[in-house]
Short mmCIF file of C-alpha atoms in Angstrom, two decimals:
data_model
loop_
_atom_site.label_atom_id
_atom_site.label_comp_id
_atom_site.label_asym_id
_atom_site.label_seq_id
_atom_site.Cartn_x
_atom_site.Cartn_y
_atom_site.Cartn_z
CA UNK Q 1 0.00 0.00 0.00
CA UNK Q 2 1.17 3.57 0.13
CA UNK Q 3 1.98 4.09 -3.61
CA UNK Q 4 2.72 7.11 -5.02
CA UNK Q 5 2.58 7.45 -8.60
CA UNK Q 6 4.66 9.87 -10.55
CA UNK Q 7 4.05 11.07 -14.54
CA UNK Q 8 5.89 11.45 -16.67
CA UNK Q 9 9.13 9.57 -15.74
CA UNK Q 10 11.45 12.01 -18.04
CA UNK Q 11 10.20 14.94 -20.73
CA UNK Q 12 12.16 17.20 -22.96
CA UNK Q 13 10.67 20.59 -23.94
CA UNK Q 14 11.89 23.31 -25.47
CA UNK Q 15 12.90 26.54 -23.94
CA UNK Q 16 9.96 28.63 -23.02
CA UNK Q 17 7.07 25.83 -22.83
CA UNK Q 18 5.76 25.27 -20.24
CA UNK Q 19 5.81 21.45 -18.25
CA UNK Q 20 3.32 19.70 -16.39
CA UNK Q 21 4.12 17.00 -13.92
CA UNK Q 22 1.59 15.37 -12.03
CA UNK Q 23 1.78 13.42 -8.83
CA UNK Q 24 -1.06 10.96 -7.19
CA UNK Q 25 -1.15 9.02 -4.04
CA UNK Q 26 -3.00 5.86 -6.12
CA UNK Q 27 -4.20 3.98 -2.72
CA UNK Q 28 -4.25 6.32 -0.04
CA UNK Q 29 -5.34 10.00 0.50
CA UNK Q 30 -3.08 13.19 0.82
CA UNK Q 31 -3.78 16.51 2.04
CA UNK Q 32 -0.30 17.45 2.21
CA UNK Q 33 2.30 16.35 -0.59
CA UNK Q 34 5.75 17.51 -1.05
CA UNK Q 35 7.78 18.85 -4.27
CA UNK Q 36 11.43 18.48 -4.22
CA UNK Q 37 14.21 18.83 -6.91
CA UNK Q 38 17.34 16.72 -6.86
CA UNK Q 39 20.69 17.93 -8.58
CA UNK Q 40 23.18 15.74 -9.60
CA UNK Q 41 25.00 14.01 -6.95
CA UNK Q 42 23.25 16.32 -4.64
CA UNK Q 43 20.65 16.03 -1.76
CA UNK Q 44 16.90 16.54 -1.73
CA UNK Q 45 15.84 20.28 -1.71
CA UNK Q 46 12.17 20.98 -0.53
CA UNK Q 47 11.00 23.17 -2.84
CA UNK Q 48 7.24 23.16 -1.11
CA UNK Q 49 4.62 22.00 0.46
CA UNK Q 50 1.67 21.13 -1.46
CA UNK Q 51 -1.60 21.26 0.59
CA UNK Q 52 -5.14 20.38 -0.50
CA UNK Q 53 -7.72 23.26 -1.07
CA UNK Q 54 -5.32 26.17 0.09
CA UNK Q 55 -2.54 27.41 -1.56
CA UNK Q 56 1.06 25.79 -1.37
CA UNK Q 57 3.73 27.35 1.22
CA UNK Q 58 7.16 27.42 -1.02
CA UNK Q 59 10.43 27.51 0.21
CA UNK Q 60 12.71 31.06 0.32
CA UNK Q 61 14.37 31.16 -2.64
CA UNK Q 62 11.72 29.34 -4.97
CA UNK Q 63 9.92 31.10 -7.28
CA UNK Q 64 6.21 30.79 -7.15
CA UNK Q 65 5.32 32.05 -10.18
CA UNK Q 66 8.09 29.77 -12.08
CA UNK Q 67 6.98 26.42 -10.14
CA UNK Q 68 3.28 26.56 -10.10
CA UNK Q 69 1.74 23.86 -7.66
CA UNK Q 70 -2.07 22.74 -7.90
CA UNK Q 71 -3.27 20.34 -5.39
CA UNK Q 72 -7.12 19.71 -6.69
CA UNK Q 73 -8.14 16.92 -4.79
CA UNK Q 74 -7.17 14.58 -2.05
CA UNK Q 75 -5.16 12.57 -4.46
CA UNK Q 76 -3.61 14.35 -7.02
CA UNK Q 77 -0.91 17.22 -7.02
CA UNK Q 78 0.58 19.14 -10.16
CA UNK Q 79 4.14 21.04 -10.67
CA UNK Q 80 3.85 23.30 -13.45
CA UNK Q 81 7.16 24.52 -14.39
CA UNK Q 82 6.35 27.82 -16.54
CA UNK Q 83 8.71 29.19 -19.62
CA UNK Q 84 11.48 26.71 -18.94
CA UNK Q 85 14.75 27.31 -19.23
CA UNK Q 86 17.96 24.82 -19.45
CA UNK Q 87 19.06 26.24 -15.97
CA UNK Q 88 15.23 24.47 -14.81
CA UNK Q 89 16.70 21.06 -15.90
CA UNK Q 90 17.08 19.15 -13.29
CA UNK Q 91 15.18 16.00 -11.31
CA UNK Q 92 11.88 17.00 -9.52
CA UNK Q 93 9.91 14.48 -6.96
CA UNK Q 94 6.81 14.27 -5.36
CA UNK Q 95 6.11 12.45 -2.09
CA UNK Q 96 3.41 12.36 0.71
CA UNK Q 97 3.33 11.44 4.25
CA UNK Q 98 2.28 7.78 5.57
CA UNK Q 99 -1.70 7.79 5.19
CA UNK Q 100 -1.63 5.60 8.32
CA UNK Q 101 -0.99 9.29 10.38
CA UNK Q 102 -3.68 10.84 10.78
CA UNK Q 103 -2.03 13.78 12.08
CA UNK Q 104 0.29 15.05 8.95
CA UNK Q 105 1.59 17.19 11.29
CA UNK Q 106 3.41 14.60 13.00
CA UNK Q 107 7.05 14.59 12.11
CA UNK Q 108 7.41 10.94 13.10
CA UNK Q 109 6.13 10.03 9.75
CA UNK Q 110 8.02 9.00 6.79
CA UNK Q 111 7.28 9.96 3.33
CA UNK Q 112 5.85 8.18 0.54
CA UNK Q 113 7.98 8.94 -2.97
CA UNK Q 114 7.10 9.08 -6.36
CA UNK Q 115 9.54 7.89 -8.59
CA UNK Q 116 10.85 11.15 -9.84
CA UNK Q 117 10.63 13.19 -13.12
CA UNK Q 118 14.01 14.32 -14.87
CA UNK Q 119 13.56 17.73 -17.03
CA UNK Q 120 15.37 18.48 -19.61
CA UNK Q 121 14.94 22.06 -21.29
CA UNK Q 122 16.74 22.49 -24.51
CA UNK D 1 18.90 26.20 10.05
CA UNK D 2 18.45 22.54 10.51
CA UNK D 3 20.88 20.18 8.37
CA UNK D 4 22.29 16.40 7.48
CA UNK D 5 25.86 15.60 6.45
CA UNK D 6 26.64 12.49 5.41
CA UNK D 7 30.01 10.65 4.09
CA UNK D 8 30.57 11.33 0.48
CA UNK D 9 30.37 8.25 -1.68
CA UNK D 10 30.79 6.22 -3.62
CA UNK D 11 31.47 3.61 -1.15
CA UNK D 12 32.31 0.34 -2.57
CA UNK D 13 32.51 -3.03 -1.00
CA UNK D 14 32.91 -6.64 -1.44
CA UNK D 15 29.77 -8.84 -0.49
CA UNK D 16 29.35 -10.06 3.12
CA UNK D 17 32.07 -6.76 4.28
CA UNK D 18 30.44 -4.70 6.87
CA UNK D 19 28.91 -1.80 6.01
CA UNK D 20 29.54 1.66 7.87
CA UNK D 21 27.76 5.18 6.54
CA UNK D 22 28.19 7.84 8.54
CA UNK D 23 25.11 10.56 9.50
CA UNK D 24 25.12 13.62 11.40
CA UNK D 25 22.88 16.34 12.01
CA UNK D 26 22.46 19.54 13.46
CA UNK D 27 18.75 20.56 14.47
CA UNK D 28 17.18 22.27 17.35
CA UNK D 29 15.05 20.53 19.89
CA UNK D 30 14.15 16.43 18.79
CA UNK D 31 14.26 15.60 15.48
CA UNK D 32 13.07 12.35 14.34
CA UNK D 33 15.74 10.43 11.92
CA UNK D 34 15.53 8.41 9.40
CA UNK D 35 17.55 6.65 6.50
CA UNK D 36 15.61 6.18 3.13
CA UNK D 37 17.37 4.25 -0.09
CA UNK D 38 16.91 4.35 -3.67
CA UNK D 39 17.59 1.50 -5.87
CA UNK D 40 18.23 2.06 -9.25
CA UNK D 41 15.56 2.90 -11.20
CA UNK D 42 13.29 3.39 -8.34
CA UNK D 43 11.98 6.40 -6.31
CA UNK D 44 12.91 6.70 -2.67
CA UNK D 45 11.63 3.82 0.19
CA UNK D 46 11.80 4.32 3.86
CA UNK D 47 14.51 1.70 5.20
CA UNK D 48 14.11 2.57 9.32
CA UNK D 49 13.42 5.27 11.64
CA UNK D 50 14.07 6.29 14.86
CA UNK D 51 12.25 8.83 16.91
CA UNK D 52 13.81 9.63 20.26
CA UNK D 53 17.46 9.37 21.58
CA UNK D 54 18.92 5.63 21.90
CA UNK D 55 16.31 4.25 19.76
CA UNK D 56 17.65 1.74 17.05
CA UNK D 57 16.01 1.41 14.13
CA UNK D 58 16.11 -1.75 12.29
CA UNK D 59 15.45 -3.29 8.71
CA UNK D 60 16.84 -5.85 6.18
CA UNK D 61 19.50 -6.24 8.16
CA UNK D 62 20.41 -2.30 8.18
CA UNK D 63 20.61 -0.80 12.08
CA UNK D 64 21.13 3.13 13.06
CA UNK D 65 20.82 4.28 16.79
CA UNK D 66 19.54 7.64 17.44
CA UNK D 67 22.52 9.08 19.38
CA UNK D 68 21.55 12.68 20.89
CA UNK D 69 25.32 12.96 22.45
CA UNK D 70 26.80 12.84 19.11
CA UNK D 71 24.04 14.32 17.14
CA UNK D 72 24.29 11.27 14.63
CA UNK D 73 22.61 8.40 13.48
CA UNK D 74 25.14 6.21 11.96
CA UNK D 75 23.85 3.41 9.28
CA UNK D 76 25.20 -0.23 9.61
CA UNK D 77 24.90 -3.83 8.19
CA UNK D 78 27.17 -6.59 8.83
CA UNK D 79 27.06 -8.45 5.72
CA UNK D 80 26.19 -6.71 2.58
CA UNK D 81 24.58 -8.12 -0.44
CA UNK D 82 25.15 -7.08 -3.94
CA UNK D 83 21.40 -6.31 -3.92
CA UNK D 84 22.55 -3.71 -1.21
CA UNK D 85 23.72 -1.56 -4.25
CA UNK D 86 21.95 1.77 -3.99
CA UNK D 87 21.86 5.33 -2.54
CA UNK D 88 20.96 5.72 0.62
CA UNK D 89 19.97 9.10 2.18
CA UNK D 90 20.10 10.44 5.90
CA UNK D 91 17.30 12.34 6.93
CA UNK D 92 15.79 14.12 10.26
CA UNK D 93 12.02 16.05 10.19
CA UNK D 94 11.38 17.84 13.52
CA UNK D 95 7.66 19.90 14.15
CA UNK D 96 8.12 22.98 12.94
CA UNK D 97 4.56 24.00 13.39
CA UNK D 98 3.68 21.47 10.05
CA UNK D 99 7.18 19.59 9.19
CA UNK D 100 9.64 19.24 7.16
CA UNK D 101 11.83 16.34 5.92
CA UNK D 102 15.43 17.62 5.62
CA UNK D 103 18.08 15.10 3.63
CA UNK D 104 21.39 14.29 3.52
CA UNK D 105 23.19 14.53 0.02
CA UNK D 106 22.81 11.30 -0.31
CA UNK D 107 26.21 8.01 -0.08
CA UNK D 108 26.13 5.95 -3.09
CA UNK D 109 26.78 1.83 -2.44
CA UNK D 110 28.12 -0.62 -5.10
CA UNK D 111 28.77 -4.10 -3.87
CA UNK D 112 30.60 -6.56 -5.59
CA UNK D 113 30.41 -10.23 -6.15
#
């Protein structure tokens, strides 16, 4: 149980499109879900918090108009990624906390990963 | 701010060495920790957990104790398996009035036959 389910796995788009990625929790809810980007041989970074009816809370530095997050229901998030540019290439992943908290508050829970999209912008 | 270091990679070993990956972490109050791994081709999976200082976390074979003295939480296996061959990432998420999961850059494993 607990799958998260990531689309697509890898796009190229040219510079200026724009890039859709979506992210579902296919057997479990999710208010909250989680967007982070991965460089190479780098960690993790948060780039925000996706949260279910209200708008998402992004980390300093991240630009909200650039990353656009819609989380529409309880089981699907989106990462738009507006006129992309090469420097936006890069590995983006969306996860959500164990559905068996009730509290998603509760930092003792671990998250529930999607399997990652890698960007390219040409 | 809160923050994970762990040992660069890549760390490679023969099958059935003992495995050592070192995790510390600097956070206010009590963080829980964690360590997640990635196998290839696959998006990240919990491995273990531990929530409050001294507690060992435990899986596959994998152990890390939650040591509050040394601010780490240190990941260990006595016999690896080539099937061990992954990245594995240190993490810590501590109530910060929602929460946040903050990683480690990640210590890549290759084990050979």
């Amino acid at each position: 149980g607990a799958v998260v389910s990531q689309h697509p796995s890898w796009v190229i788009c040219k510079s200026g499109t724009s890039v859709k990625i979506e992210c579902r929790s296919l057997d479990f809810q999710a208010t909250t879900m989680f967007w982070y980007r991965q460089f190479p041989k780098q960690s993790l970074m948060l780039m925000a918090t996706s949260n279910e009816g209200s708008k998402a809370t992004y980390e300093q530095g991240v630009e909200k108009d650039k990353f656009l997050i819609n989380h529409a229901s309880l089981t699907l998030s989106t990462l738009t990624v507006t006129s992309a540019h090469p420097e936006d290439s890069s590995f983006y992943i969306c996860s959500a906390p164990n559905p068996d908290r009730v509290n998603f508050d509760s930092y003792n829970s671990p998250l529930h990963f999607g399997n990652g999209t890698r960007l390219t912008v040409t | 701010g809160d923050s994970v270091t762990q040992m660069e990679g890549p760390v490679t070993l023969s099958e059935e060495a003992f495995l050592t990956i070192n995790c510390t972490y600097t956070a206010t109050g009590y963080p829980s920790l964690f360590w997640y791994v990635q196998y290839p081709g696959e998006g990240l999976q919990l491995l273990l957990k531990a929530t409050k200082a001294d507690d060992k976390g435990s899986n596959k074979g994998f152990e890390a104790t939650y040591r509050k003295e040394t601010t780490s939480f240190h990941l260990e296996k006595g016999s690896v398996q080539v099937s061990d061959s992954a990245v594995y990432f240190c993490a810590l998420s501590r109530n910060t009035g929602g929460f946040k999961t903050i990683f480690g850059a990640g210590t890549r494993l290759f084990v050979k036959a």
